[in-house]
Coordinates of C-alpha atoms and ligand atoms in Angstrom, one line a residue:
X1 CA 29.1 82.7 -100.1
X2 CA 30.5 80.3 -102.6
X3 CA 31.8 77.3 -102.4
X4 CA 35.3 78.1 -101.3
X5 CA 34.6 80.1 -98.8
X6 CA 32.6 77.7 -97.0
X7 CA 35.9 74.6 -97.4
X8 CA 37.7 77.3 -95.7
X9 CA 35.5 77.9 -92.8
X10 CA 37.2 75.5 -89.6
X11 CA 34.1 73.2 -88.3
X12 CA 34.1 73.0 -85.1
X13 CA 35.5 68.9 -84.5
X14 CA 32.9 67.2 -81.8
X15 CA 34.7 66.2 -78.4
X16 CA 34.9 62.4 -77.6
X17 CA 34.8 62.1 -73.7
X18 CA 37.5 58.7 -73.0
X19 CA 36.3 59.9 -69.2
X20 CA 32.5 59.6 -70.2
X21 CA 31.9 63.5 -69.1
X22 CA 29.5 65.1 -70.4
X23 CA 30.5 68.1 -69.4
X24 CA 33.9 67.8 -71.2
X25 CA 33.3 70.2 -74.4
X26 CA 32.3 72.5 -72.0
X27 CA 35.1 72.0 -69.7
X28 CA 37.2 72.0 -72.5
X29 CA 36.4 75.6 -73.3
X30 CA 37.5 77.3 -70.2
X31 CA 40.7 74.3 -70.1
X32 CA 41.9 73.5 -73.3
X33 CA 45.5 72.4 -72.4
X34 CA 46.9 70.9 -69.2
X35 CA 48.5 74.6 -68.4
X36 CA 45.4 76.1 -67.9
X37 CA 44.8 73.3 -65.2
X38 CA 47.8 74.1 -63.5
X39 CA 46.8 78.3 -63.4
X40 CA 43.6 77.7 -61.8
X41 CA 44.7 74.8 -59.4
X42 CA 47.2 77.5 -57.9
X43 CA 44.5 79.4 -57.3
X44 CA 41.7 77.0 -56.4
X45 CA 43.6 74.7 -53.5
X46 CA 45.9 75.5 -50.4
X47 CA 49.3 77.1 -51.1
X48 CA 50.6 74.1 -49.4
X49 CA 48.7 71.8 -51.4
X50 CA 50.0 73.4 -54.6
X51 CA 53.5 73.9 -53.6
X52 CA 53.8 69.7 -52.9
X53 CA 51.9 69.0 -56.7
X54 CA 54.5 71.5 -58.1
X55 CA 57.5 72.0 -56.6
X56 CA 60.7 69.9 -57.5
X57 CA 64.2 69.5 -56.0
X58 CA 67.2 71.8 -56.2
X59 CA 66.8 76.0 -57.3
X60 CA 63.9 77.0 -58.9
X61 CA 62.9 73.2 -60.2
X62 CA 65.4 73.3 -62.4
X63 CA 65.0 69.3 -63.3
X64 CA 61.7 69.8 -63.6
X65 CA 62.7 72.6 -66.5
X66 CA 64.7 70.5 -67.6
X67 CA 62.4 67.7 -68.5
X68 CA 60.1 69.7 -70.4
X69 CA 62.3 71.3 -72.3
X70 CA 64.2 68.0 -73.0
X71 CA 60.4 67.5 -74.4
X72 CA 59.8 70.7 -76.2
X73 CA 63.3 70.4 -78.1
X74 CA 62.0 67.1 -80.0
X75 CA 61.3 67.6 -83.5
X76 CA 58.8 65.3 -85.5
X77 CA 58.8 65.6 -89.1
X78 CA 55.4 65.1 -90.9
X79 CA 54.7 63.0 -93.8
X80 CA 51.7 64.6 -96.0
X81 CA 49.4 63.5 -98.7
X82 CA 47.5 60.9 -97.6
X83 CA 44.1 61.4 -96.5
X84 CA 44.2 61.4 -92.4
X85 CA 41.5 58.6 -90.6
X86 CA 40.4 58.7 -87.2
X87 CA 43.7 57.4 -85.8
X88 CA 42.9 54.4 -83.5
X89 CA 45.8 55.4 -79.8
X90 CA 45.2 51.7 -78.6
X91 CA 48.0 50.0 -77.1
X92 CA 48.4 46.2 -75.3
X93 CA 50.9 46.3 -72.3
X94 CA 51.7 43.1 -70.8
X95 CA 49.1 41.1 -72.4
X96 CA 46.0 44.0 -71.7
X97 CA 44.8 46.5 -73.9
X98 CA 44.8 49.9 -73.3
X99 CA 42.7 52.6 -74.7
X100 CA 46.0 54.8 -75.6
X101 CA 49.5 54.8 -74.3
X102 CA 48.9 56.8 -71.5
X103 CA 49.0 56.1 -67.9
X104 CA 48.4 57.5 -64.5
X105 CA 52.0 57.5 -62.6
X106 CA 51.9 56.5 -59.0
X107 CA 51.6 59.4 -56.6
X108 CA 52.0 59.4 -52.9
X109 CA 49.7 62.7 -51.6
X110 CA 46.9 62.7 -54.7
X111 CA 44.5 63.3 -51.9
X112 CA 46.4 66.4 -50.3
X113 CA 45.5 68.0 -54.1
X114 CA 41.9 67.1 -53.6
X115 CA 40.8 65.1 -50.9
X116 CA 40.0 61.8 -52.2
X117 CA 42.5 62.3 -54.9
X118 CA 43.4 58.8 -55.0
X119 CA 39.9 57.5 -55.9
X120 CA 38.8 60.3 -58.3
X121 CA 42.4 59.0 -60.6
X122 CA 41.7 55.8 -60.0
X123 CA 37.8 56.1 -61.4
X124 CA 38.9 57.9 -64.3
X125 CA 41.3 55.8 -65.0
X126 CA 39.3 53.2 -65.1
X127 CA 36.2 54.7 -66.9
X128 CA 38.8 55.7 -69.4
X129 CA 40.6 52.5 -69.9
X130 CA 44.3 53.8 -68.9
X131 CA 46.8 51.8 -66.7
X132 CA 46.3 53.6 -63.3
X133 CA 49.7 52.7 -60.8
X134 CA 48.5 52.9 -56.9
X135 CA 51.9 54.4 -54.9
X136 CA 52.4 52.5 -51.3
X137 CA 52.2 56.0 -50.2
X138 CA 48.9 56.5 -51.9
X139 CA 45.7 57.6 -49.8
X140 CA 43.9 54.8 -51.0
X141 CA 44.3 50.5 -50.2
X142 CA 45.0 47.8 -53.0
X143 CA 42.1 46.4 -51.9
X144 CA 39.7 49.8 -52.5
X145 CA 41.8 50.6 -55.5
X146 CA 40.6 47.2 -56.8
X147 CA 37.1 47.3 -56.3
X148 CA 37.6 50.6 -58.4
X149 CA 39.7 50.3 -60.7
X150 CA 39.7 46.5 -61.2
X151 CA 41.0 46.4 -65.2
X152 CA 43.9 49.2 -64.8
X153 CA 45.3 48.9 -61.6
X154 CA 49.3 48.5 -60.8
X155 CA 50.8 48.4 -58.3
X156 CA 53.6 50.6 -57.1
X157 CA 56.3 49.7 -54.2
X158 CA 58.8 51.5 -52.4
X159 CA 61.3 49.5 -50.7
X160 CA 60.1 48.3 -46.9
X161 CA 62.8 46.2 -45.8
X162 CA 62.5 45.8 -42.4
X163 CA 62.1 42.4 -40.8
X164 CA 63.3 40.8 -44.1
X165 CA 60.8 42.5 -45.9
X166 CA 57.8 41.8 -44.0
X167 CA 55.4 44.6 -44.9
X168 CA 57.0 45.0 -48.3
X169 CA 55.8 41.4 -48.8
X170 CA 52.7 41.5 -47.4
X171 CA 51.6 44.5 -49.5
X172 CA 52.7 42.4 -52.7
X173 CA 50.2 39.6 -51.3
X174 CA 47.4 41.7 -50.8
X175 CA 47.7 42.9 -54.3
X176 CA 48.1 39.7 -55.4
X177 CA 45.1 38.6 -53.6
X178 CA 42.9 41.4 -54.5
X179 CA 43.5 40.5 -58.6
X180 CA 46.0 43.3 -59.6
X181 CA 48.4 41.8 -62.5
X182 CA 51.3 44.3 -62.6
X183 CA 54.0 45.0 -60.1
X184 CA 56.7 48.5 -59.8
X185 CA 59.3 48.7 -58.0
X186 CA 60.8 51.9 -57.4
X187 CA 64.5 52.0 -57.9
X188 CA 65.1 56.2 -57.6
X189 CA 64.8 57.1 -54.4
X190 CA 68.0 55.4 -52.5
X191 CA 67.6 59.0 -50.5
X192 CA 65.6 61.2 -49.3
X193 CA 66.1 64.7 -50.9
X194 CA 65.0 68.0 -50.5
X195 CA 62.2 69.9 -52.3
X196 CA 62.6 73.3 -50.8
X197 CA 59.3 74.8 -51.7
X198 CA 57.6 71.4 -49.7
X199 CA 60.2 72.6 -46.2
X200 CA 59.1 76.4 -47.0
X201 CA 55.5 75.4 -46.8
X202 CA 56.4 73.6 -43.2
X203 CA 54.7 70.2 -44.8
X204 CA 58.0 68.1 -45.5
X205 CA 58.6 65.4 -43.3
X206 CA 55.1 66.1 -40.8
X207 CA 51.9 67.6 -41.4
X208 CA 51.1 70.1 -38.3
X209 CA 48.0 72.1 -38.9
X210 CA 49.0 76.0 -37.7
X211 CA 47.5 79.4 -38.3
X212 CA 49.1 79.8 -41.5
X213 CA 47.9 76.9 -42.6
X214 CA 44.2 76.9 -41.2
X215 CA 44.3 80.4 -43.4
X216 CA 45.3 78.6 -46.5
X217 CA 42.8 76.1 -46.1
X218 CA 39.9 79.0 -45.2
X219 CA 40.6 80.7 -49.3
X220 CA 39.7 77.2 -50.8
X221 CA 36.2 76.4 -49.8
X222 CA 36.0 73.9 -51.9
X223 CA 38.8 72.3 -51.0
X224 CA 37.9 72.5 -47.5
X225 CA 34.4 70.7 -48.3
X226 CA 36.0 68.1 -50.3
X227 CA 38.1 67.3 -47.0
X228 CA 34.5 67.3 -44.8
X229 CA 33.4 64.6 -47.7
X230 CA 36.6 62.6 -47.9
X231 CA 38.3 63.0 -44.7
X232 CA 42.0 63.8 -44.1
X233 CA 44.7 62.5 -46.2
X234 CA 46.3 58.9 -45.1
X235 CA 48.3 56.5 -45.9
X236 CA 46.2 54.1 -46.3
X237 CA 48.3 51.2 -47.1
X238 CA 50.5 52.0 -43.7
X239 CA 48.0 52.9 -41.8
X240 CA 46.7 49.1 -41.5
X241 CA 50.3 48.3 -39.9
X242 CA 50.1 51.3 -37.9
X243 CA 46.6 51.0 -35.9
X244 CA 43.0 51.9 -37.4
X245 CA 43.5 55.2 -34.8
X246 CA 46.9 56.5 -35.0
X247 CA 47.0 60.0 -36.0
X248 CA 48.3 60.9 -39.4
X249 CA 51.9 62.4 -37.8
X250 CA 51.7 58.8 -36.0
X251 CA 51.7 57.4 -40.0
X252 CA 54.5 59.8 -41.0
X253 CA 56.8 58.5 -38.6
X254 CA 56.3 55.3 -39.4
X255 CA 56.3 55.7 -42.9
X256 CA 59.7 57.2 -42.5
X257 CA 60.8 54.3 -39.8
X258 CA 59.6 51.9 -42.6
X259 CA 60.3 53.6 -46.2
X260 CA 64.2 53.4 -46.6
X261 CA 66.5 53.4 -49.3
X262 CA 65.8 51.7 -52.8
X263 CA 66.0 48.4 -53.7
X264 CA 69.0 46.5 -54.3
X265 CA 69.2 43.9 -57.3
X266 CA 69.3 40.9 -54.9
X267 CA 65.5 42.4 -53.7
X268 CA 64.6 43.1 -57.5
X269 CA 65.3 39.1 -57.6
X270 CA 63.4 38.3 -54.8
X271 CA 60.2 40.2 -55.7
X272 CA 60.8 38.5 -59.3
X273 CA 60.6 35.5 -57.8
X274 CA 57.3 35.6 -55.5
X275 CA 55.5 37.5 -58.3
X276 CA 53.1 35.8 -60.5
X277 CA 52.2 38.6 -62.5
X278 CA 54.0 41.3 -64.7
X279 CA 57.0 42.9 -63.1
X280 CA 58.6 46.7 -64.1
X281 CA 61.1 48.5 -62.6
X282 CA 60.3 52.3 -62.2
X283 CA 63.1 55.2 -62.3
X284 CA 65.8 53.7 -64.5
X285 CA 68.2 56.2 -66.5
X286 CA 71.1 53.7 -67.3
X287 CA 70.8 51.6 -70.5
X288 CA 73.0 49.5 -68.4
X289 CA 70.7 49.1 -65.4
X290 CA 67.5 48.7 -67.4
X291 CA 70.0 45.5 -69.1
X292 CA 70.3 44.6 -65.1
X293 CA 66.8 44.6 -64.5
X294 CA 65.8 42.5 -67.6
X295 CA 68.4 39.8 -67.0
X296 CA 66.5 39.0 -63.8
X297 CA 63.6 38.3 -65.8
X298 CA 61.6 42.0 -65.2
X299 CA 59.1 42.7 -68.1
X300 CA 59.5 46.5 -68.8
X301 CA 60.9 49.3 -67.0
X302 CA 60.4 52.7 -66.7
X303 CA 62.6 55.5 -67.8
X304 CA 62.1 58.1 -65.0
X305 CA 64.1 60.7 -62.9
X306 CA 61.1 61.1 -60.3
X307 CA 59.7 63.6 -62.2
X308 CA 62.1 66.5 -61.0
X309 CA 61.7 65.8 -57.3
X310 CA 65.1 63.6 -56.3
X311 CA 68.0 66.2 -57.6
X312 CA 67.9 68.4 -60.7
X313 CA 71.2 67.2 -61.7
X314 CA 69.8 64.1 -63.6
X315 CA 69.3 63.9 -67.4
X316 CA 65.8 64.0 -68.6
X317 CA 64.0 60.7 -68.5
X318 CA 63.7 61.4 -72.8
X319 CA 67.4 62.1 -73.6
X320 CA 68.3 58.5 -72.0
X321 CA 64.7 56.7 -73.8
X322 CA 66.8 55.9 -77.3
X323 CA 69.6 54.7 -75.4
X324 CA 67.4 51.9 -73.5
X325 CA 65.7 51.1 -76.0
X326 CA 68.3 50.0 -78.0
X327 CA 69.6 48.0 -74.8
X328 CA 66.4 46.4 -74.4
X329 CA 63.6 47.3 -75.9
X330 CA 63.6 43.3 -77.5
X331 CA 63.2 42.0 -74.6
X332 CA 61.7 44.5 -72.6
X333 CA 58.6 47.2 -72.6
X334 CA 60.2 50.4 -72.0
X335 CA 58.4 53.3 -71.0
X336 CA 58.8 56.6 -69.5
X337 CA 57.6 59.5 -67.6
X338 CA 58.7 63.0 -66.3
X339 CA 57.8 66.3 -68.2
X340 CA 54.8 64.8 -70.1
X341 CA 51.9 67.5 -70.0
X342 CA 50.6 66.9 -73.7
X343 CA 49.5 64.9 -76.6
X344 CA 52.6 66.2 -78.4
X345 CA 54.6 64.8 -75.4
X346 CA 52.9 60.9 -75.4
X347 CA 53.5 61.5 -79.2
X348 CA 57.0 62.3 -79.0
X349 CA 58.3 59.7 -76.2
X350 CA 56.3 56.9 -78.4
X351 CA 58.1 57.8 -81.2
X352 CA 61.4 57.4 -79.7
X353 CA 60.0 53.9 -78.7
X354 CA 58.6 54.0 -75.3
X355 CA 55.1 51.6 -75.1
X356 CA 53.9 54.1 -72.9
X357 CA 54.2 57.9 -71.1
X358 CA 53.2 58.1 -67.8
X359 CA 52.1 61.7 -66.4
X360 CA 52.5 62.7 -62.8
X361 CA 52.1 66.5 -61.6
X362 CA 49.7 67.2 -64.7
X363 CA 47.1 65.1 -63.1
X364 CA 47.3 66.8 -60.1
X365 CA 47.4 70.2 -61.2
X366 CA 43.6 68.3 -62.9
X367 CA 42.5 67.7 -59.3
X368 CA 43.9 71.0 -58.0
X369 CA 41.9 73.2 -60.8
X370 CA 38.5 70.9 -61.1
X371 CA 38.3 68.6 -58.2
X372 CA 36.7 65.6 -58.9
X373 CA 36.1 66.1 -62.8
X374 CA 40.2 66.8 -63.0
X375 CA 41.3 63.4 -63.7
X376 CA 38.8 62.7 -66.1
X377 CA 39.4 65.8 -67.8
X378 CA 43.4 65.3 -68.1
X379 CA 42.7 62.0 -69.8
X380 CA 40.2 63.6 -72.0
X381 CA 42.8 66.4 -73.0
X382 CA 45.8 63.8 -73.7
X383 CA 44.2 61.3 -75.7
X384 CA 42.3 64.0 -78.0
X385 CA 45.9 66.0 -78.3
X386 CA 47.6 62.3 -78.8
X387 CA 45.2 61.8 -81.8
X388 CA 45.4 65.1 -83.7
X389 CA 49.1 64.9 -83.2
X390 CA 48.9 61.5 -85.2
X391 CA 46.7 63.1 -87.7
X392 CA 48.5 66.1 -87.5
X393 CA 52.0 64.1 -88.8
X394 CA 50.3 61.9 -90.9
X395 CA 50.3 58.4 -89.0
X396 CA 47.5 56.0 -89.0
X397 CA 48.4 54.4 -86.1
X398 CA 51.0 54.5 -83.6
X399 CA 53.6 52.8 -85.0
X400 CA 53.9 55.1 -88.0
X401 CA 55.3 57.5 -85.4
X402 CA 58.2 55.2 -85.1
X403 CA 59.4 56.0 -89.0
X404 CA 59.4 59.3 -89.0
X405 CA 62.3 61.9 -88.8
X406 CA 63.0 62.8 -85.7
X407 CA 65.7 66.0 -84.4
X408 CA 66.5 65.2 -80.8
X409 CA 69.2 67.4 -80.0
X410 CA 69.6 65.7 -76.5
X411 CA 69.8 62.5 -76.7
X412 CA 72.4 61.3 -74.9
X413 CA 74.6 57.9 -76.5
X414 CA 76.7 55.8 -74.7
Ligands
FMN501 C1 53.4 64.6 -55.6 C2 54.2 63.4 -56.2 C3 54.3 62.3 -55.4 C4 55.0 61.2 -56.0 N1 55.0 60.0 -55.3 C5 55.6 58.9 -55.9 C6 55.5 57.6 -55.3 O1 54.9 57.5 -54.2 N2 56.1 56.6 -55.9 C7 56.7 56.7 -57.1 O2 57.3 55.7 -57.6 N3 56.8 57.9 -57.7 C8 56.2 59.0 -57.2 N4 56.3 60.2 -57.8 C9 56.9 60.3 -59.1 C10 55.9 59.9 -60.2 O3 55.5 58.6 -60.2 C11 56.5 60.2 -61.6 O4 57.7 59.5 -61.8 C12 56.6 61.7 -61.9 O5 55.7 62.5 -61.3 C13 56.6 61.9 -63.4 O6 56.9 63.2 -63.8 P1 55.8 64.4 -64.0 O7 55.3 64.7 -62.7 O8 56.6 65.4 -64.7 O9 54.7 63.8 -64.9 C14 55.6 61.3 -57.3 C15 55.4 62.5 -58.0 C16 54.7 63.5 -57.5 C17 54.5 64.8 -58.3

């Protein structure tokens, strides 16, 4: 063998674990990209379970199509001849730094994936250093998510407007209290939608355990012993207003008594002025909106269409993400989410000048396909894809992403 044969020869690159698992080069052999997650969590957990990680508004998902190819059809031109280093993917969002720009988007139902859903994201998050955003729907309270998850935690809110806010408040004040330093409000659901595959699955709106379901339930094993570990999925932030006993359909109601519309910008002021901490605004499209939301003082917002699940008629999240930036990205973080599933992805939306990329369904298709380890192995998977990309087109740190040439054929101007 001489000597040129052996430069040619690929070494096999060692696998950094952000999760700290060891197992993650070996989990990485049988799931080396977040698609192979999603193929064996349809197989591994209840139809129903699947269908709710998966399924988006409208025909055949078409806005979750939309998003990723919005994603796929950005182009990043590569600058060569300089040798690559180990690219450092840190980032500092409001004041905290963050071990890439990567975060955990908030979920209602992780624990209908897995059971305990909630906690295993939040752990990883945490072990991993990633901003990890608690949903009011989540299955898990502030208060546990803090004990867990105490340097990453945000907090998510959905608007709860009755009795001038009462519970809306309170939930902000238990945050607060139990040390969590950012604040979302979601502005993208004034309605409830439809998500067809959810009402063909007989789980939207209730959750009534039938034959068809028990049978579901009786092909995924492990599922069903993760539920004898965890318990049944709750609300758990409701639940407290609802009565330590109420039955989960007692919950649902409630939650759907309680949960109504979005917030207006007169709310958006009102939360600005009670919280302490750093405020963002979650599902904003319009440049002009995201100007809205920073005149009343919020810090960043987040470019979002709900990942697919509201209507398929809205833009990709990334088509709009130039557009805000150049409306406030001065005076604002902007970040985004919807359609993100790889390095390439966080790579791409950072480029075009978000802080940071939020990921939604890929992280449950991680708990869907590997339970407890999913999470963990999701984060492992995007930060080792964000690096290489950065190798891969010659930056030696973020920013350099920023002065590259880009093709994005679908980026919408105003
Ligand atoms: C099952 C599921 C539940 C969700 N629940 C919430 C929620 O409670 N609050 C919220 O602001 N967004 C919610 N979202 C939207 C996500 O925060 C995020 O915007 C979206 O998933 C990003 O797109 P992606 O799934 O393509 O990554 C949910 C998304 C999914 C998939």
């Amino acid at each position: 063998m001489d000597d040129r044969t052996a430069i040619a020869v690929p070494q096999e690159k060692p696998l950094f674990s952000y999760s700290r698992n060891p197992r993650y080069p070996a989990l990485h052999r049988h799931y080396p990209s977040v698609d192979y997650l999603r193929r064996r969590a349809r197989r591994h957990i209840p139809h129903f379970a699947f269908e709710y990680s998966d399924g988006g508004s409208g025909q055949a998902d078409a806005g979750i199509k939309r998003n990723w190819a919005a994603l796929d059809a950005i182009e990043l031109v590569p600058r060569y001849g300089l040798l690559p280093t180990p690219p450092p993917c840190e980032v500092e969002l409001f004041g905290h730094k963050y071990s890439a720009p990567i975060g955990v988007a908030p979920m209602g139902g992780p624990s209908i994936i897995w059971p305990g859903g909630d906690v295993h994201l939040a752990r990883a998050a945490q072990r991993a250093r990633i901003p990890y955003m608690l949903s009011t729907a989540g299955g898990a309270t502030v208060e546990e998510i803090a004990a867990i998850a105490p340097d990453v935690f945000w907090f998510q809110l959905y608007r709860l407007a009755n009795n001038d806010h009462a519970l809306g408040l309170d939930l902000v004040r238990r945050a607060a209290a139990v040390g969590c330093r950012t604040l979302v409000l979601t502005l993208d659901v004034p309605v409830r939608t439809t998500r067809p595959r959810e009402v063909a699955t007989g789980i939207a709106g209730a959750f009534n355990v039938n034959p068809a379901i028990l049978a579901q339930i009786a092909r995924a094993p492990g599922w069903a012993m993760a539920l004898g570990k965890y318990g049944v999925p709750r609300f758990a932030n409701l639940r407290s207003y609802v009565g330590a006993n109420a039955s989960l359909n007692e919950v649902i109601a409630f939650a759907q008594r309680e949960l109504r519309g979005a917030f207006t910008w007169d709310e958006v002021q009102k939360y600005r002025d009670r919280w302490k901490g750093s405020m963002i605004v979650k599902g904003i499209l319009h440049p002009q909106d995201a100007e809205k939301a920073v005149a009343l003082g919020v810090d960043g917002v987040i470019v979002s269409n709900h990942g697919g699940r509201q209507i398929e008629a809205l833009p990709a999240p990334i088509d709009l993400l130039p557009a805000v930036v150049r409306q406030v990205g001065e005076r604002a973080t902007v970040m985004m989410d919807s359609g993100v599933r790889s390095g390439s992805d966080v790579v791409r939306a950072y480029a075009l000048g978000a802080a940071a990329a939020f990921v939604g369904k890929a992280f449950l298709w991680g708990l869907g396909a590997l339970g407890e380890e999913g999470p963990g192995h999701v984060i492992d998977l995007l930060i080792e894809e964000t690096q290489a990309a950065l190798g891969q087109l010659g930056a030696h740190n973020l920013d350099d992403l920023r002065s590259l040439t880009i093709r994005h054929p679908g980026a919408l101007q105003f």
